[in-house]
CSV table of C-alpha atoms in Angstrom, one decimal:
chain,number,residue,atom,x,y,z
A,1,UNK,CA,13.1,16.2,15.3
A,2,UNK,CA,13.2,18.9,12.4
A,3,UNK,CA,13.8,16.4,10.0
A,4,UNK,CA,11.4,13.8,11.0
A,5,UNK,CA,8.5,16.7,10.8
A,6,UNK,CA,9.4,17.0,6.9
A,7,UNK,CA,7.2,15.8,4.4
A,8,UNK,CA,4.5,15.0,6.9
A,9,UNK,CA,1.0,14.2,4.9
A,10,UNK,CA,-1.9,16.6,5.9
A,11,UNK,CA,-3.8,13.6,7.3
A,12,UNK,CA,-0.8,12.3,9.4
A,13,UNK,CA,-0.5,13.5,13.0
A,14,UNK,CA,3.3,15.0,14.0
A,15,UNK,CA,3.9,12.1,16.6
A,16,UNK,CA,2.2,9.5,14.5
A,17,UNK,CA,4.6,10.5,11.5
A,18,UNK,CA,7.5,10.6,13.5
A,19,UNK,CA,7.0,6.9,15.1
A,20,UNK,CA,6.2,5.7,11.8
A,21,UNK,CA,9.4,6.7,10.1
A,22,UNK,CA,11.5,5.4,13.2
A,23,UNK,CA,9.6,2.4,13.2
A,24,UNK,CA,10.4,1.7,9.4
A,25,UNK,CA,13.7,2.3,9.8
A,26,UNK,CA,14.2,-0.3,12.6
A,27,UNK,CA,11.7,-2.8,11.2
A,28,UNK,CA,14.5,-4.6,9.2
A,29,UNK,CA,16.7,-5.4,12.2
A,30,UNK,CA,13.7,-6.0,14.6
A,31,UNK,CA,10.3,-6.5,14.6
A,32,UNK,CA,10.2,-5.8,18.0
A,33,UNK,CA,11.8,-2.4,17.7
A,34,UNK,CA,9.7,-1.8,14.9
A,35,UNK,CA,6.4,-2.9,16.1
A,36,UNK,CA,7.0,-0.9,19.2
A,37,UNK,CA,6.9,2.4,17.0
A,38,UNK,CA,4.4,1.5,14.2
A,39,UNK,CA,2.2,0.1,16.9
A,40,UNK,CA,1.5,3.5,18.2
A,41,UNK,CA,1.8,5.2,14.9
A,42,UNK,CA,-1.1,3.1,14.0
A,43,UNK,CA,-3.0,4.2,16.7
A,44,UNK,CA,-2.1,7.9,15.8
A,45,UNK,CA,-3.3,7.0,12.3
A,46,UNK,CA,-6.7,6.1,13.1
A,47,UNK,CA,-7.4,8.8,16.1
A,48,UNK,CA,-9.1,11.8,15.0
A,49,UNK,CA,-10.4,10.4,11.6
A,50,UNK,CA,-14.2,11.1,11.7
A,51,UNK,CA,-15.1,8.7,9.2
A,52,UNK,CA,-15.6,5.0,9.7
A,53,UNK,CA,-13.3,2.5,7.7
A,54,UNK,CA,-16.2,0.9,6.1
A,55,UNK,CA,-17.0,4.2,4.0
A,56,UNK,CA,-14.0,3.2,1.8
A,57,UNK,CA,-15.4,0.2,-0.5
A,58,UNK,CA,-11.6,-1.2,-0.7
A,59,UNK,CA,-11.9,-2.2,3.0
A,60,UNK,CA,-15.2,-4.4,2.1
A,61,UNK,CA,-13.4,-7.5,1.2
A,62,UNK,CA,-11.0,-7.4,4.0
A,63,UNK,CA,-14.2,-6.9,6.5
A,64,UNK,CA,-16.2,-9.6,4.9
A,65,UNK,CA,-12.9,-12.2,5.0
A,66,UNK,CA,-12.5,-11.2,8.6
A,67,UNK,CA,-16.0,-12.4,9.3
A,68,UNK,CA,-15.6,-15.7,7.6
A,69,UNK,CA,-12.0,-16.5,9.1
A,70,UNK,CA,-13.7,-16.1,12.4
A,71,UNK,CA,-16.5,-18.0,11.7
A,72,UNK,CA,-14.0,-20.7,10.1
A,73,UNK,CA,-12.1,-21.2,13.5
A,74,UNK,CA,-15.1,-22.7,15.3
A,75,UNK,CA,-14.9,-25.7,13.1
A,76,UNK,CA,-11.6,-25.7,12.6
A,77,UNK,CA,-9.2,-29.2,12.5
A,78,UNK,CA,-7.2,-27.4,15.5
A,79,UNK,CA,-9.0,-24.5,16.9
A,80,UNK,CA,-6.1,-23.4,19.1
A,81,UNK,CA,-3.9,-23.0,16.0
A,82,UNK,CA,-6.9,-21.7,14.0
A,83,UNK,CA,-7.2,-18.7,16.5
A,84,UNK,CA,-3.7,-18.1,16.8
A,85,UNK,CA,-3.2,-17.8,13.1
A,86,UNK,CA,-5.9,-14.9,12.8
A,87,UNK,CA,-2.8,-12.9,14.0
A,88,UNK,CA,-1.1,-13.3,10.5
A,89,UNK,CA,-4.1,-11.6,9.2
A,90,UNK,CA,-6.6,-9.3,10.9
A,91,UNK,CA,-4.3,-7.2,12.7
A,92,UNK,CA,-3.0,-6.2,9.2
A,93,UNK,CA,-6.2,-5.5,7.7
A,94,UNK,CA,-6.7,-2.7,10.4
A,95,UNK,CA,-3.2,-1.7,9.5
A,96,UNK,CA,-4.2,-1.3,5.6
A,97,UNK,CA,-6.5,1.4,7.0
A,98,UNK,CA,-4.8,3.0,10.1
A,99,UNK,CA,-1.2,3.3,7.8
A,100,UNK,CA,-2.7,5.1,4.9
A,101,UNK,CA,-2.4,8.8,6.4
A,102,UNK,CA,1.3,8.5,6.5
A,103,UNK,CA,1.5,7.0,2.6
A,104,UNK,CA,-0.9,9.6,1.0
A,105,UNK,CA,1.6,12.0,-0.7
A,106,UNK,CA,4.3,11.1,-3.3
A,107,UNK,CA,6.7,12.6,-1.0
A,108,UNK,CA,5.5,10.7,1.9
A,109,UNK,CA,5.9,7.4,0.1
A,110,UNK,CA,9.3,8.2,-1.2
A,111,UNK,CA,10.8,8.9,2.4
A,112,UNK,CA,9.2,6.0,3.7
A,113,UNK,CA,11.1,4.1,0.7
A,114,UNK,CA,14.5,5.5,1.5
A,115,UNK,CA,14.0,4.7,5.3
A,116,UNK,CA,13.2,1.1,4.5
A,117,UNK,CA,16.4,1.0,2.0
A,118,UNK,CA,18.6,2.8,5.1
A,119,UNK,CA,17.3,0.2,7.7
A,120,UNK,CA,18.2,-2.7,5.5
A,121,UNK,CA,21.8,-1.7,5.8
A,122,UNK,CA,22.0,-3.9,8.7
A,123,UNK,CA,20.8,-7.0,7.0
A,124,UNK,CA,23.2,-6.7,4.0
A,125,UNK,CA,26.1,-6.1,6.3
A,126,UNK,CA,25.5,-8.8,8.9
A,127,UNK,CA,25.0,-11.3,5.9
A,128,UNK,CA,28.3,-10.7,4.2
A,129,UNK,CA,29.7,-11.0,7.5
A,130,UNK,CA,28.4,-14.5,8.3
A,131,UNK,CA,29.6,-15.4,5.0
A,132,UNK,CA,33.1,-14.0,4.4
A,133,UNK,CA,34.5,-13.4,8.1
A,134,UNK,CA,32.2,-16.0,9.9
A,135,UNK,CA,30.3,-13.7,11.9
A,136,UNK,CA,27.8,-15.7,14.2
A,137,UNK,CA,25.2,-15.4,17.1
A,138,UNK,CA,23.4,-15.4,19.3
A,139,UNK,CA,23.6,-11.7,19.6
A,140,UNK,CA,21.3,-10.0,22.3
A,141,UNK,CA,19.8,-6.8,23.1
A,142,UNK,CA,18.0,-5.4,25.7
A,143,UNK,CA,18.8,-8.3,28.3
A,144,UNK,CA,18.0,-11.0,26.1
A,145,UNK,CA,14.8,-9.6,25.0
A,146,UNK,CA,16.0,-9.2,21.1
A,147,UNK,CA,18.2,-12.2,20.1
A,148,UNK,CA,19.8,-12.6,16.6
A,149,UNK,CA,20.3,-16.2,15.9
A,150,UNK,CA,22.8,-15.8,12.9
A,151,UNK,CA,24.7,-19.0,11.7
A,152,UNK,CA,28.3,-19.0,10.6
A,153,UNK,CA,28.3,-19.7,7.0
A,154,UNK,CA,24.4,-18.9,6.4
A,155,UNK,CA,21.5,-20.7,6.8
A,156,UNK,CA,21.1,-23.4,5.0
A,157,UNK,CA,25.1,-23.5,5.0
A,158,UNK,CA,26.5,-21.3,2.3
A,159,UNK,CA,23.5,-19.1,1.8
A,160,UNK,CA,23.1,-15.6,3.1
A,161,UNK,CA,20.4,-15.2,5.6
A,162,UNK,CA,21.6,-12.1,8.1
A,163,UNK,CA,19.3,-11.3,10.5
A,164,UNK,CA,16.6,-13.5,9.0
A,165,UNK,CA,16.2,-17.3,9.8
A,166,UNK,CA,16.7,-18.4,6.5
A,167,UNK,CA,17.9,-17.8,3.3
A,168,UNK,CA,14.8,-17.4,1.4
A,169,UNK,CA,13.3,-14.9,3.9
A,170,UNK,CA,16.2,-12.8,3.7
A,171,UNK,CA,15.8,-13.1,-0.2
A,172,UNK,CA,12.4,-11.8,-0.2
A,173,UNK,CA,13.4,-8.8,2.0
A,174,UNK,CA,16.2,-8.0,-0.3
A,175,UNK,CA,14.1,-8.5,-3.1
A,176,UNK,CA,11.5,-6.1,-1.8
A,177,UNK,CA,13.9,-3.7,-1.1
A,178,UNK,CA,15.9,-3.7,-4.6
A,179,UNK,CA,13.4,-1.5,-6.4
A,180,UNK,CA,13.5,1.0,-3.8
A,181,UNK,CA,17.2,1.0,-3.7
A,182,UNK,CA,17.2,1.3,-7.5
A,183,UNK,CA,15.2,4.4,-7.3
A,184,UNK,CA,17.1,5.8,-4.6
A,185,UNK,CA,20.1,5.3,-7.0
A,186,UNK,CA,18.8,7.0,-10.4
A,187,UNK,CA,16.9,9.7,-8.5
A,188,UNK,CA,17.5,13.1,-9.7
A,189,UNK,CA,19.1,15.7,-7.4
A,190,UNK,CA,21.9,13.8,-5.9
A,191,UNK,CA,25.3,15.1,-5.6
A,192,UNK,CA,28.0,13.0,-6.2
A,193,UNK,CA,28.9,11.9,-2.7
A,194,UNK,CA,25.6,10.9,-2.1
A,195,UNK,CA,25.1,8.9,-5.3
A,196,UNK,CA,28.2,7.2,-4.4
A,197,UNK,CA,27.1,6.2,-1.2
A,198,UNK,CA,23.9,4.8,-2.7
A,199,UNK,CA,25.6,3.2,-5.7
A,200,UNK,CA,28.0,1.2,-2.7
A,201,UNK,CA,25.1,0.1,-1.3
A,202,UNK,CA,22.9,-0.7,-4.0
A,203,UNK,CA,25.9,-3.2,-5.4
A,204,UNK,CA,26.6,-4.8,-1.7
A,205,UNK,CA,22.7,-5.3,-1.7
A,206,UNK,CA,22.7,-6.9,-4.9
A,207,UNK,CA,25.4,-9.1,-4.1
A,208,UNK,CA,23.8,-10.1,-0.8
A,209,UNK,CA,20.9,-11.1,-3.0
A,210,UNK,CA,22.7,-13.5,-5.2
A,211,UNK,CA,24.5,-15.0,-2.2
A,212,UNK,CA,21.1,-16.1,-0.9
A,213,UNK,CA,21.0,-18.3,-3.6
A,214,UNK,CA,17.2,-17.9,-4.1
A,215,UNK,CA,15.9,-18.5,-7.5
A,216,UNK,CA,13.0,-16.2,-6.9
A,217,UNK,CA,15.7,-13.6,-5.5
A,218,UNK,CA,17.7,-14.0,-8.6
A,219,UNK,CA,14.8,-13.5,-11.0
A,220,UNK,CA,13.8,-10.1,-9.1
A,221,UNK,CA,17.1,-8.8,-9.7
A,222,UNK,CA,16.3,-9.0,-13.4
A,223,UNK,CA,12.5,-8.1,-13.5
A,224,UNK,CA,12.6,-5.0,-11.3
A,225,UNK,CA,14.9,-3.1,-13.4
A,226,UNK,CA,12.5,-2.4,-16.6
A,227,UNK,CA,9.6,-1.9,-14.3
A,228,UNK,CA,11.5,0.7,-11.9
A,229,UNK,CA,13.0,2.4,-14.9
A,230,UNK,CA,9.9,2.6,-17.0
A,231,UNK,CA,8.5,2.4,-20.5
A,232,UNK,CA,11.1,5.1,-21.9
A,233,UNK,CA,14.0,2.8,-21.3
A,234,UNK,CA,12.5,-0.5,-22.7
A,235,UNK,CA,13.5,0.2,-26.4
A,236,UNK,CA,17.5,-0.5,-25.3
A,237,UNK,CA,16.8,-2.0,-22.0
A,238,UNK,CA,15.1,-5.2,-22.7
A,239,UNK,CA,17.0,-6.0,-25.5
A,240,UNK,CA,20.2,-5.5,-23.5
A,241,UNK,CA,18.6,-7.7,-20.7
A,242,UNK,CA,17.7,-10.4,-23.4
A,243,UNK,CA,21.0,-10.6,-24.7
A,244,UNK,CA,22.7,-10.7,-21.3
A,245,UNK,CA,20.2,-13.6,-20.1
A,246,UNK,CA,20.4,-15.9,-23.3
A,247,UNK,CA,23.8,-17.7,-22.4
A,248,UNK,CA,22.0,-18.3,-18.6
A,249,UNK,CA,18.7,-20.2,-20.9
A,250,UNK,CA,21.1,-22.1,-23.1
A,251,UNK,CA,22.9,-23.3,-20.1
A,252,UNK,CA,19.7,-24.2,-18.0
A,253,UNK,CA,16.7,-25.3,-20.3
A,254,UNK,CA,16.5,-28.9,-21.4
A,255,UNK,CA,16.9,-30.0,-24.6
A,256,UNK,CA,19.5,-27.4,-26.0
A,257,UNK,CA,22.0,-29.0,-28.3
A,258,UNK,CA,25.4,-29.4,-26.7
A,259,UNK,CA,27.0,-27.8,-29.3
A,260,UNK,CA,25.4,-24.4,-27.7
A,261,UNK,CA,24.8,-25.8,-23.9
A,262,UNK,CA,28.4,-26.5,-23.4
A,263,UNK,CA,30.2,-23.2,-24.5
A,264,UNK,CA,27.0,-21.6,-22.3
A,265,UNK,CA,28.0,-23.5,-19.2
A,266,UNK,CA,31.4,-22.6,-19.6
A,267,UNK,CA,30.8,-18.9,-19.8
A,268,UNK,CA,28.0,-19.2,-16.9
A,269,UNK,CA,29.1,-19.9,-13.5
A,270,UNK,CA,28.3,-23.6,-12.7
A,271,UNK,CA,26.7,-22.6,-9.1
A,272,UNK,CA,24.5,-20.2,-11.1
A,273,UNK,CA,23.2,-22.7,-13.7
A,274,UNK,CA,23.3,-25.6,-11.5
A,275,UNK,CA,21.1,-24.0,-8.7
A,276,UNK,CA,18.6,-22.8,-11.5
A,277,UNK,CA,18.1,-26.3,-13.1
A,278,UNK,CA,18.4,-28.2,-9.4
A,279,UNK,CA,21.2,-30.7,-11.1
A,280,UNK,CA,23.0,-30.6,-7.5
A,281,UNK,CA,20.0,-32.0,-5.9
A,282,UNK,CA,19.5,-34.6,-8.7
A,283,UNK,CA,19.1,-38.1,-6.7
A,284,UNK,CA,18.5,-36.3,-3.4
A,285,UNK,CA,14.8,-35.1,-3.3
A,286,UNK,CA,11.8,-37.3,-3.3
A,287,UNK,CA,8.5,-36.6,-4.9
A,288,UNK,CA,7.0,-35.9,-1.7
A,289,UNK,CA,9.0,-33.2,-0.9
A,290,UNK,CA,8.7,-31.2,-4.0
A,291,UNK,CA,6.4,-28.3,-4.5
A,292,UNK,CA,4.3,-30.4,-7.1
A,293,UNK,CA,3.6,-32.8,-4.2
A,294,UNK,CA,2.5,-30.4,-1.4
A,295,UNK,CA,0.0,-28.8,-4.0
A,296,UNK,CA,-1.4,-31.6,-4.9
A,297,UNK,CA,-2.0,-32.5,-1.2
A,298,UNK,CA,-3.5,-28.9,-0.8
A,299,UNK,CA,-6.0,-29.1,-3.6
A,300,UNK,CA,-7.3,-32.5,-1.9
A,301,UNK,CA,-7.7,-30.8,1.3
A,302,UNK,CA,-9.4,-27.7,-0.4
A,303,UNK,CA,-11.7,-30.3,-2.1
A,304,UNK,CA,-12.7,-32.1,1.1
A,305,UNK,CA,-13.7,-28.4,2.9
A,306,UNK,CA,-13.9,-26.0,0.4
A,307,UNK,CA,-16.4,-23.4,2.3
A,308,UNK,CA,-14.7,-22.2,5.7
A,309,UNK,CA,-11.3,-24.8,5.5
A,310,UNK,CA,-9.7,-26.6,8.0
A,311,UNK,CA,-8.2,-23.7,10.3
A,312,UNK,CA,-4.5,-21.7,10.1
A,313,UNK,CA,-1.8,-23.6,10.0
A,314,UNK,CA,-3.7,-27.1,9.7
A,315,UNK,CA,-1.5,-27.9,6.8
A,316,UNK,CA,1.6,-28.5,8.8
A,317,UNK,CA,-0.5,-31.3,10.8
A,318,UNK,CA,-2.4,-33.0,8.1
A,319,UNK,CA,0.0,-33.2,5.7
A,320,UNK,CA,2.8,-35.1,7.7
A,321,UNK,CA,-0.1,-37.8,8.5
A,322,UNK,CA,-1.0,-38.1,4.8
A,323,UNK,CA,2.6,-38.3,3.1
A,324,UNK,CA,5.2,-39.3,6.0
A,325,UNK,CA,7.0,-35.5,5.1
A,326,UNK,CA,6.6,-32.6,7.1
A,327,UNK,CA,6.2,-29.1,5.8
A,328,UNK,CA,5.0,-25.8,7.4
A,329,UNK,CA,3.0,-24.6,4.7
A,330,UNK,CA,1.8,-25.2,1.2
A,331,UNK,CA,4.3,-22.8,-0.4
A,332,UNK,CA,1.5,-21.0,-2.2
A,333,UNK,CA,-0.1,-18.0,-0.6
A,334,UNK,CA,-3.5,-18.7,-2.4
A,335,UNK,CA,-3.6,-22.4,-1.7
A,336,UNK,CA,-2.7,-21.7,1.9
A,337,UNK,CA,-5.6,-19.2,2.5
A,338,UNK,CA,-7.8,-21.5,0.8
A,339,UNK,CA,-6.9,-24.6,3.0
A,340,UNK,CA,-6.9,-22.8,6.1
A,341,UNK,CA,-10.2,-20.5,5.6
A,342,UNK,CA,-11.8,-21.7,2.5
A,343,UNK,CA,-12.3,-20.7,-1.1
A,344,UNK,CA,-14.5,-17.6,-0.6
A,345,UNK,CA,-11.8,-15.9,1.7
A,346,UNK,CA,-9.0,-16.9,-0.7
A,347,UNK,CA,-11.0,-15.6,-3.5
A,348,UNK,CA,-11.6,-12.1,-1.8
A,349,UNK,CA,-8.2,-11.7,-0.7
A,350,UNK,CA,-6.4,-12.8,-3.7
A,351,UNK,CA,-8.9,-10.6,-5.8
A,352,UNK,CA,-8.5,-7.3,-3.7
A,353,UNK,CA,-4.7,-7.5,-4.1
A,354,UNK,CA,-4.6,-8.2,-7.9
A,355,UNK,CA,-7.7,-5.6,-8.1
A,356,UNK,CA,-5.6,-3.1,-6.1
A,357,UNK,CA,-2.7,-3.6,-8.2
A,358,UNK,CA,-4.3,-3.3,-11.5
A,359,UNK,CA,-6.4,0.0,-10.6
A,360,UNK,CA,-3.0,1.8,-9.3
A,361,UNK,CA,-1.2,0.9,-12.5
A,362,UNK,CA,-4.3,2.0,-14.6
A,363,UNK,CA,-4.7,5.3,-12.8
A,364,UNK,CA,-1.3,6.1,-13.4
A,365,UNK,CA,2.3,5.9,-11.4
A,366,UNK,CA,3.1,9.5,-11.0
A,367,UNK,CA,6.8,9.3,-10.3
A,368,UNK,CA,10.0,7.2,-10.3
A,369,UNK,CA,9.4,6.3,-6.6
A,370,UNK,CA,5.5,5.2,-7.0
A,371,UNK,CA,6.6,2.8,-9.8
A,372,UNK,CA,9.4,1.5,-7.4
A,373,UNK,CA,6.5,1.2,-4.5
A,374,UNK,CA,4.7,-0.5,-6.9
A,375,UNK,CA,7.2,-2.8,-8.2
A,376,UNK,CA,8.4,-3.7,-4.8
A,377,UNK,CA,4.8,-5.1,-3.7
A,378,UNK,CA,4.3,-6.9,-7.0
A,379,UNK,CA,7.5,-8.5,-6.6
A,380,UNK,CA,6.5,-9.2,-2.8
A,381,UNK,CA,3.0,-10.8,-4.4
A,382,UNK,CA,5.2,-12.9,-6.8
A,383,UNK,CA,7.0,-14.7,-4.8
A,384,UNK,CA,4.6,-15.5,-2.5
A,385,UNK,CA,3.3,-18.3,-5.4
A,386,UNK,CA,6.2,-20.8,-4.2
A,387,UNK,CA,7.0,-19.6,-0.9
A,388,UNK,CA,5.3,-17.9,2.2
A,389,UNK,CA,7.5,-15.5,3.4
A,390,UNK,CA,4.8,-13.3,4.8
A,391,UNK,CA,5.1,-15.5,8.1
A,392,UNK,CA,8.3,-13.4,8.9
A,393,UNK,CA,6.3,-10.5,10.5
A,394,UNK,CA,8.6,-8.0,9.1
A,395,UNK,CA,7.8,-9.2,5.6
A,396,UNK,CA,4.1,-9.0,6.7
A,397,UNK,CA,4.4,-5.5,8.0
A,398,UNK,CA,6.2,-4.1,5.3
A,399,UNK,CA,3.9,-5.7,2.8
A,400,UNK,CA,0.8,-4.4,4.1
A,401,UNK,CA,2.3,-1.0,4.3
A,402,UNK,CA,3.2,-1.2,0.9
A,403,UNK,CA,-0.3,-2.2,0.0
A,404,UNK,CA,-1.7,0.9,1.9
A,405,UNK,CA,0.5,3.1,-0.2
A,406,UNK,CA,-1.0,1.6,-3.5
A,407,UNK,CA,-4.6,2.6,-2.1
A,408,UNK,CA,-3.5,6.1,-1.1
A,409,UNK,CA,-1.6,6.5,-4.5
A,410,UNK,CA,-4.2,6.7,-6.8
A,411,UNK,CA,-6.5,8.4,-4.2
A,412,UNK,CA,-5.4,12.2,-3.5
A,413,UNK,CA,-8.9,13.2,-3.0
A,414,UNK,CA,-9.3,10.4,-0.2
A,415,UNK,CA,-9.4,13.3,2.4
A,416,UNK,CA,-12.1,14.9,1.1
A,417,UNK,CA,-14.0,11.9,0.0
A,418,UNK,CA,-14.3,10.4,2.9
A,419,UNK,CA,-15.1,13.5,5.3
A,420,UNK,CA,-18.6,13.4,6.5
A,421,UNK,CA,-21.1,15.4,5.0
A,422,UNK,CA,-21.8,19.0,6.3
A,423,UNK,CA,-24.7,21.1,5.8
A,424,UNK,CA,-24.3,23.4,2.8
A,425,UNK,CA,-27.5,25.7,3.8
A,426,UNK,CA,-29.4,24.7,0.8
């Protein structure tokens, strides 16, 4: 308890701060266990705050989007799915406000980042175990209340998924945690033993991320490094990364002369360049199963109902009727929002996120872990351009906590600015 009480921000209650930290630590392993602690932390984070949430202008887009989402449910294609689908959004709008007291200070964000890293150890270990030692589930806890369905050899076969249902979801989590792990590794003040422990964890996490065979994850491995290390490293780091990636680009890009491409493909592992240019799927994937086909149908659906949308999860019902292929979502978050809830909601939420990223960056990121925090969310946002990992509740919770931290990072005066006005006696 003494350790958990350290670094508590001034606005956070002691009990809420303890629940918040323990919830973050357990979240990667179990959404249920993490939520059982993060929910009371959220209640504590809202209790005793004498100002309403609508006094913060950053909450206005969320309040307006909530109203439009609820209104759209009454005319949804499938009202049952539409009302249930609100659970992926409106509770997290509340969390954006309620979690801010726990990420107000740089030290609080640093501790939160380290707890996410430490809590991800089971994800890495089980993922490597399923590929290297054939570990398989289901594993049960609390009499079957918590079940981990882990396939030997990964899911899909040969791709690391660990405690997640699918390799791409595991990749999204590891990609999010990677910048936080890198910050933990290069931070100052660690003794040799602690740095060695973090180094081992960082290496294993990178190996696990590579083994997910997610192209988005592989891209995140490279993108994260210069962003976390910051501009002082760019004069030497960016040329080094460019030289390192040159053989990969020569091996993958179409139109490269064979005299250059053949030596590059000899140097680069075949599994890497084949996965990057999708050559192992040549002749197997029909046009209707590609992202382009999904996005084309998505745009048609948006054009038919642009204002309030079709309702949450409507894409999974309508797409098979129009193409004969099944996909659970549109593989693009702005499109998914526009289909489900209409263009105004999509513009409000996407604009809100982009504006928060830009403003927090322009206001200045005060230190290593703030850069890593910003990078973790930025990477997660980019992943949602071609996939929707937020449908996993663990990623959704973590993403909104990161977003709450961005809001807090450029508002150290928030506690004073939002306090109720008092009579000065004038």
